[in-house]
Amino acid sequence: LAKTTQPISMDSYEGQEVNITCSHNNIATNDYITWYQQFPSQGPRFIIQGYKTKVTNEVASLFIPADRKSSTLSLPRVSLSDTAVYYCLVPIYNQGGKLIFGQGTELSVKP
Amino acid sequence: DSGVTQTPKHLITATGQRVTLRCSPRSGDLSVYWYQQSLDQGLQFLIQYYNGEERAKGNILERFSAQQFPDLHSELNLSSLELGDSALYFCASSLSSGGSTDTQYFGPGTRLTVL
């Protein structure tokens, strides 16, 4: 049963790099890891997805070690507008293989 | 803009009433998902439809029902409303039937207030 664990909250300051780590000890062999961002009163927004090693896009980087039991979302040089909740997702197979949202990590960026 | 539209944006109603929330998926997407998010709570998966058929069910109450029409838009019906049903209701769509690579795109949500 795949399940994710991530910190409930994190604080940072503008300009810093933020790393949010998620553990998913029971991830299935073929599953990808997906991260979403949610601002208050808005729907979640897809940030990045990866299977192994490193994935980078214009918003973030995703680092996945060889054992794939964890992943780290890296946000370079955060700004106040990066204050949001960040969700790490893997499929939960007792829920039909759906991406079930957990509690997420509430990131607060301060000036 | 995700391409997913939801109407109405806000809905205020009384206990015991029935409401219908509407969702239009992104062009080309075959799956529609419904989620409920209460104040300070996480996203609760309610139900998924794929190409008109129910695909997966989550924590959806018996008072709630949904359907997906031939044009792929979906409606979520909430009946016998209670105060605790006040929440943000999100619709999401994806290209395929689900799975770890089937990215979900979320709409702006409908805020339901039950008085």
GROMACS .gro file of C-alpha atoms in nm:
model
  226
    1LEU     CA    1   0.000   0.000   0.000
    2ALA     CA    2   0.173   0.311  -0.123
    3LYS     CA    3   0.152   0.602   0.115
    4THR     CA    4   0.335   0.930   0.132
    5THR     CA    5   0.477   1.111   0.431
    6GLN     CA    6   0.593   1.472   0.414
    7PRO     CA    7   0.645   1.751   0.668
    8ILE     CA    8   0.329   1.934   0.770
    9SER     CA    9   0.487   2.275   0.738
   10MET     CA   10   0.809   2.456   0.648
   11ASP     CA   11   0.928   2.814   0.676
   12SER     CA   12   1.173   2.989   0.447
   13TYR     CA   13   1.289   3.334   0.343
   14GLU     CA   14   1.285   3.499   0.005
   15GLY     CA   15   1.578   3.405  -0.214
   16GLN     CA   16   1.651   3.077  -0.039
   17GLU     CA   17   1.636   2.733  -0.194
   18VAL     CA   18   1.367   2.513  -0.042
   19ASN     CA   19   1.377   2.135  -0.041
   20ILE     CA   20   1.068   1.937   0.055
   21THR     CA   21   1.121   1.566   0.100
   22CYS     CA   22   0.850   1.305   0.071
   23SER     CA   23   0.883   0.940   0.167
   24HIS     CA   24   0.697   0.672  -0.024
   25ASN     CA   25   0.843   0.345   0.100
   26ASN     CA   26   0.600   0.118  -0.082
   27ILE     CA   27   0.597   0.280  -0.424
   28ALA     CA   28   0.525   0.030  -0.700
   29THR     CA   29   0.787  -0.048  -0.963
   30ASN     CA   30   0.619   0.133  -1.249
   31ASP     CA   31   0.477   0.431  -1.063
   32TYR     CA   32   0.577   0.790  -1.114
   33ILE     CA   33   0.589   1.052  -0.840
   34THR     CA   34   0.391   1.370  -0.894
   35TRP     CA   35   0.399   1.701  -0.709
   36TYR     CA   36   0.122   1.959  -0.702
   37GLN     CA   37   0.104   2.314  -0.565
   38GLN     CA   38  -0.210   2.467  -0.417
   39PHE     CA   39  -0.273   2.832  -0.332
   40PRO     CA   40  -0.558   2.921  -0.091
   41SER     CA   41  -0.902   2.884  -0.248
   42GLN     CA   42  -0.755   2.762  -0.578
   43GLY     CA   43  -0.735   2.418  -0.734
   44PRO     CA   44  -0.404   2.231  -0.717
   45ARG     CA   45  -0.164   2.289  -1.001
   46PHE     CA   46   0.072   2.028  -1.146
   47ILE     CA   47   0.436   2.118  -1.082
   48ILE     CA   48   0.654   1.828  -1.180
   49GLN     CA   49   0.662   1.450  -1.225
   50GLY     CA   50   0.943   1.199  -1.227
   51TYR     CA   51   1.038   0.832  -1.215
   52LYS     CA   52   1.405   0.830  -1.120
   53THR     CA   53   1.720   1.042  -1.085
   54LYS     CA   54   1.653   1.409  -1.161
   55VAL     CA   55   1.387   1.600  -1.347
   56THR     CA   56   1.396   1.976  -1.398
   57ASN     CA   57   1.149   2.219  -1.547
   58GLU     CA   58   1.107   2.595  -1.539
   59VAL     CA   59   0.949   2.584  -1.194
   60ALA     CA   60   1.129   2.319  -0.990
   61SER     CA   61   1.358   2.020  -0.977
   62LEU     CA   62   1.271   1.674  -0.854
   63PHE     CA   63   1.537   1.442  -0.713
   64ILE     CA   64   1.465   1.072  -0.680
   65PRO     CA   65   1.729   0.836  -0.536
   66ALA     CA   66   1.797   0.494  -0.682
   67ASP     CA   67   1.576   0.309  -0.431
   68ARG     CA   68   1.286   0.546  -0.514
   69LYS     CA   69   1.160   0.534  -0.155
   70SER     CA   70   1.169   0.909  -0.130
   71SER     CA   71   1.174   1.216  -0.348
   72THR     CA   72   1.275   1.579  -0.294
   73LEU     CA   73   1.109   1.876  -0.453
   74SER     CA   74   1.354   2.163  -0.488
   75LEU     CA   75   1.234   2.521  -0.537
   76PRO     CA   76   1.521   2.754  -0.627
   77ARG     CA   77   1.527   3.106  -0.486
   78VAL     CA   78   1.173   3.115  -0.350
   79SER     CA   79   0.965   3.431  -0.344
   80LEU     CA   80   0.663   3.532  -0.138
   81SER     CA   81   0.440   3.402  -0.416
   82ASP     CA   82   0.568   3.048  -0.357
   83THR     CA   83   0.380   3.040  -0.027
   84ALA     CA   84   0.142   2.748  -0.082
   85VAL     CA   85   0.070   2.387   0.006
   86TYR     CA   86   0.279   2.130  -0.179
   87TYR     CA   87   0.151   1.777  -0.229
   88CYS     CA   88   0.353   1.467  -0.313
   89LEU     CA   89   0.149   1.190  -0.474
   90VAL     CA   90   0.189   0.829  -0.575
   91PRO     CA   91  -0.098   0.598  -0.669
   92ILE     CA   92  -0.284   0.427  -0.387
   93TYR     CA   93  -0.392   0.091  -0.518
   94ASN     CA   94  -0.658   0.012  -0.264
   95GLN     CA   95  -0.829   0.323  -0.401
   96GLY     CA   96  -0.831   0.202  -0.760
   97GLY     CA   97  -0.486   0.330  -0.839
   98LYS     CA   98  -0.587   0.688  -0.792
   99LEU     CA   99  -0.362   0.975  -0.692
  100ILE     CA  100  -0.490   1.038  -0.340
  101PHE     CA  101  -0.392   1.373  -0.193
  102GLY     CA  102  -0.238   1.361   0.154
  103GLN     CA  103  -0.200   1.647   0.401
  104GLY     CA  104   0.069   1.822   0.199
  105THR     CA  105   0.343   2.057   0.318
  106GLU     CA  106   0.244   2.414   0.395
  107LEU     CA  107   0.535   2.632   0.286
  108SER     CA  108   0.551   2.982   0.424
  109VAL     CA  109   0.798   3.221   0.260
  110LYS     CA  110   0.885   3.530   0.461
  111PRO     CA  111   1.045   3.855   0.343
  112ASP     CA  112  -0.587   2.879  -1.672
  113SER     CA  113  -0.609   2.497  -1.662
  114GLY     CA  114  -0.881   2.473  -1.925
  115VAL     CA  115  -1.123   2.316  -1.678
  116THR     CA  116  -1.431   2.525  -1.607
  117GLN     CA  117  -1.667   2.499  -1.313
  118THR     CA  118  -1.998   2.672  -1.248
  119PRO     CA  119  -2.114   2.836  -1.038
  120LYS     CA  120  -1.821   2.994  -0.856
  121HIS     CA  121  -2.022   3.048  -0.541
  122LEU     CA  122  -2.339   2.889  -0.412
  123ILE     CA  123  -2.526   2.976  -0.094
  124THR     CA  124  -2.818   2.760   0.008
  125ALA     CA  125  -3.005   2.629   0.309
  126THR     CA  126  -2.996   2.298   0.491
  127GLY     CA  127  -3.210   2.031   0.332
  128GLN     CA  128  -3.179   2.175  -0.015
  129ARG     CA  129  -3.034   2.021  -0.330
  130VAL     CA  130  -2.774   2.175  -0.559
  131THR     CA  131  -2.598   2.082  -0.882
  132LEU     CA  132  -2.237   2.168  -0.958
  133ARG     CA  133  -2.117   2.160  -1.317
  134CYS     CA  134  -1.777   2.087  -1.468
  135SER     CA  135  -1.644   2.104  -1.821
  136PRO     CA  136  -1.314   1.919  -1.871
  137ARG     CA  137  -1.021   2.029  -2.084
  138SER     CA  138  -1.067   1.962  -2.451
  139GLY     CA  139  -0.969   1.603  -2.522
  140ASP     CA  140  -0.972   1.483  -2.162
  141LEU     CA  141  -1.186   1.177  -2.099
  142SER     CA  142  -1.173   1.156  -1.719
  143VAL     CA  143  -1.342   1.385  -1.470
  144TYR     CA  144  -1.271   1.375  -1.097
  145TRP     CA  145  -1.459   1.542  -0.812
  146TYR     CA  146  -1.296   1.648  -0.485
  147GLN     CA  147  -1.422   1.812  -0.168
  148GLN     CA  148  -1.203   2.042   0.041
  149SER     CA  149  -1.338   2.165   0.372
  150LEU     CA  150  -1.186   2.454   0.564
  151ASP     CA  151  -0.832   2.366   0.669
  152GLN     CA  152  -0.877   2.013   0.539
  153GLY     CA  153  -0.707   1.823   0.265
  154LEU     CA  154  -0.854   1.726  -0.067
  155GLN     CA  155  -1.098   1.438  -0.035
  156PHE     CA  156  -1.148   1.236  -0.351
  157LEU     CA  157  -1.516   1.178  -0.418
  158ILE     CA  158  -1.559   1.007  -0.754
  159GLN     CA  159  -1.412   0.965  -1.102
  160TYR     CA  160  -1.582   0.919  -1.437
  161TYR     CA  161  -1.404   0.801  -1.749
  162ASN     CA  162  -1.571   0.843  -2.088
  163GLY     CA  163  -1.917   0.842  -1.935
  164GLU     CA  164  -1.872   0.552  -1.695
  165GLU     CA  165  -1.800   0.556  -1.323
  166ARG     CA  166  -1.435   0.457  -1.280
  167ALA     CA  167  -1.355   0.493  -0.913
  168LYS     CA  168  -1.532   0.591  -0.597
  169GLY     CA  169  -1.384   0.757  -0.294
  170ASN     CA  170  -1.545   0.899   0.018
  171ILE     CA  171  -1.866   1.008  -0.149
  172LEU     CA  172  -2.178   1.024   0.067
  173GLU     CA  173  -2.498   0.851  -0.043
  174ARG     CA  174  -2.664   1.194  -0.055
  175PHE     CA  175  -2.421   1.289  -0.331
  176SER     CA  176  -2.428   1.163  -0.686
  177ALA     CA  177  -2.255   1.244  -1.010
  178GLN     CA  178  -2.271   1.169  -1.377
  179GLN     CA  179  -2.073   1.236  -1.692
  180PHE     CA  180  -2.265   1.318  -2.007
  181PRO     CA  181  -2.190   1.222  -2.371
  182ASP     CA  182  -2.023   1.558  -2.430
  183LEU     CA  183  -1.798   1.466  -2.131
  184HIS     CA  184  -1.911   1.745  -1.901
  185SER     CA  185  -1.999   1.629  -1.552
  186GLU     CA  186  -2.241   1.727  -1.280
  187LEU     CA  187  -2.219   1.665  -0.907
  188ASN     CA  188  -2.554   1.658  -0.729
  189LEU     CA  189  -2.565   1.724  -0.356
  190SER     CA  190  -2.896   1.666  -0.179
  191SER     CA  191  -3.037   1.696   0.174
  192LEU     CA  192  -2.760   1.942   0.241
  193GLU     CA  193  -2.614   1.975   0.588
  194LEU     CA  194  -2.400   2.247   0.742
  195GLY     CA  195  -2.099   2.017   0.719
  196ASP     CA  196  -2.128   2.004   0.342
  197SER     CA  197  -2.001   2.360   0.322
  198ALA     CA  198  -1.673   2.333   0.135
  199LEU     CA  199  -1.484   2.399  -0.185
  200TYR     CA  200  -1.569   2.145  -0.452
  201PHE     CA  201  -1.308   2.094  -0.720
  202CYS     CA  202  -1.336   1.921  -1.050
  203ALA     CA  203  -1.030   1.790  -1.229
  204SER     CA  204  -0.983   1.627  -1.566
  205SER     CA  205  -0.720   1.404  -1.720
  206LEU     CA  206  -0.649   1.263  -2.061
  207SER     CA  207  -0.686   0.897  -1.979
  208SER     CA  208  -0.841   0.668  -1.718
  209GLY     CA  209  -0.596   0.745  -1.438
  210GLY     CA  210  -0.262   0.621  -1.315
  211SER     CA  211   0.059   0.779  -1.203
  212THR     CA  212   0.138   0.954  -1.532
  213ASP     CA  213  -0.214   1.075  -1.605
  214THR     CA  214  -0.183   1.436  -1.490
  215GLN     CA  215  -0.494   1.590  -1.339
  216TYR     CA  216  -0.581   1.949  -1.425
  217PHE     CA  217  -0.801   2.125  -1.171
  218GLY     CA  218  -1.074   2.379  -1.216
  219PRO     CA  219  -1.115   2.693  -1.004
  220GLY     CA  220  -1.368   2.528  -0.775
  221THR     CA  221  -1.719   2.598  -0.652
  222ARG     CA  222  -1.752   2.735  -0.302
  223LEU     CA  223  -2.066   2.595  -0.139
  224THR     CA  224  -2.204   2.757   0.174
  225VAL     CA  225  -2.490   2.584   0.354
  226LEU     CA  226  -2.673   2.805   0.604
   0.00000   0.00000   0.00000
